[in-house]
CSV table of C-alpha atoms in Angstrom, one decimal:
chain,number,residue,atom,x,y,z
R,15,MET,CA,50.4,128.5,97.8
R,16,PRO,CA,51.7,125.0,98.4
R,17,ILE,CA,52.6,122.8,95.4
R,18,ASN,CA,50.0,120.2,94.4
R,19,ARG,CA,51.9,117.3,92.9
R,20,SER,CA,49.1,116.6,90.4
R,21,GLU,CA,49.7,120.1,89.0
R,22,VAL,CA,53.4,119.6,88.4
R,23,THR,CA,54.2,119.4,84.7
R,24,LYS,CA,57.2,117.9,82.9
R,25,GLU,CA,58.5,121.3,82.2
R,26,MET,CA,58.4,122.3,85.8
R,27,LEU,CA,60.3,119.1,86.7
R,28,GLU,CA,62.9,119.9,84.1
R,29,LYS,CA,63.4,123.4,85.5
R,30,ALA,CA,63.6,122.1,89.0
R,31,LYS,CA,66.3,119.5,88.0
R,32,GLN,CA,68.5,122.5,87.0
R,33,CYS,CA,68.5,123.9,90.5
R,34,LYS,CA,71.6,123.1,92.5
R,35,THR,CA,70.5,124.4,95.9
R,36,ALA,CA,67.4,124.7,97.9
R,37,ASP,CA,67.5,128.5,97.6
R,38,GLU,CA,67.5,128.2,93.8
R,39,LEU,CA,64.5,126.0,94.0
R,40,ILE,CA,62.7,128.3,96.3
R,41,ALA,CA,63.3,131.2,93.9
R,42,LEU,CA,62.1,129.1,91.0
R,43,ALA,CA,58.9,128.2,92.9
R,44,LYS,CA,58.3,131.9,93.6
R,45,THR,CA,58.4,132.7,89.9
R,46,GLY,CA,55.6,130.2,89.4
R,47,GLY,CA,53.5,131.6,92.3
R,48,TYR,CA,54.4,128.9,94.8
R,49,GLU,CA,55.7,129.2,98.3
R,50,ILE,CA,57.9,126.4,99.7
R,51,THR,CA,60.0,126.2,102.8
R,52,LYS,CA,63.7,125.4,102.8
R,53,GLU,CA,63.0,122.0,104.2
R,54,GLU,CA,60.5,121.3,101.4
R,55,ALA,CA,63.0,122.4,98.8
R,56,GLU,CA,65.7,120.2,100.3
R,57,ALA,CA,63.3,117.3,100.3
R,58,TYR,CA,62.3,117.9,96.7
R,59,LEU,CA,66.0,118.1,95.6
R,60,ALA,CA,66.7,114.9,97.4
R,61,GLU,CA,63.8,113.2,95.7
R,62,LEU,CA,64.9,114.4,92.3
R,63,ALA,CA,68.4,113.2,92.9
R,64,ASP,CA,67.0,109.7,93.8
R,65,VAL,CA,65.0,109.3,90.6
R,66,GLU,CA,67.4,110.9,88.1
R,67,LEU,CA,69.2,108.4,86.1
R,68,ASP,CA,71.1,108.9,82.9
R,69,GLY,CA,70.7,106.6,79.9
R,70,SER,CA,73.6,104.3,80.6
R,71,ASN,CA,72.7,103.9,84.3
R,72,LEU,CA,69.1,103.1,83.3
R,73,LYS,CA,70.3,100.6,80.7
R,74,ASN,CA,72.5,98.9,83.3
R,75,ILE,CA,69.7,98.7,85.9
R,76,ALA,CA,67.4,97.2,83.2
R,77,GLY,CA,70.0,94.5,82.6
R,78,GLY,CA,71.4,95.7,79.3
R,79,GLY,CA,74.8,96.7,80.4
R,80,PRO,CA,78.0,95.2,81.7
R,81,HIS,CA,78.0,93.9,85.3
R,82,LYS,CA,81.2,94.6,87.2
R,83,CYS,CA,80.6,91.8,89.6
R,84,TRP,CA,80.7,89.1,86.9
R,85,THR,CA,84.0,87.6,86.1
R,86,PHE,CA,84.6,85.3,83.1
């Protein structure tokens, strides 16, 4: 069964973020009763990598951190 994005929970995303390879994500999806292709898994991993920011990066983007391009 394909994954319906509206059914994706925070817990599912957290587990998916732990996957390092498309094969790991495919195996995880199967445990939840979902079937995804290798291409879909690679796309999901790329999407997760694009949106994943740690606290310091998020703070810098929001304007709260030091800016390396500024010189005083």
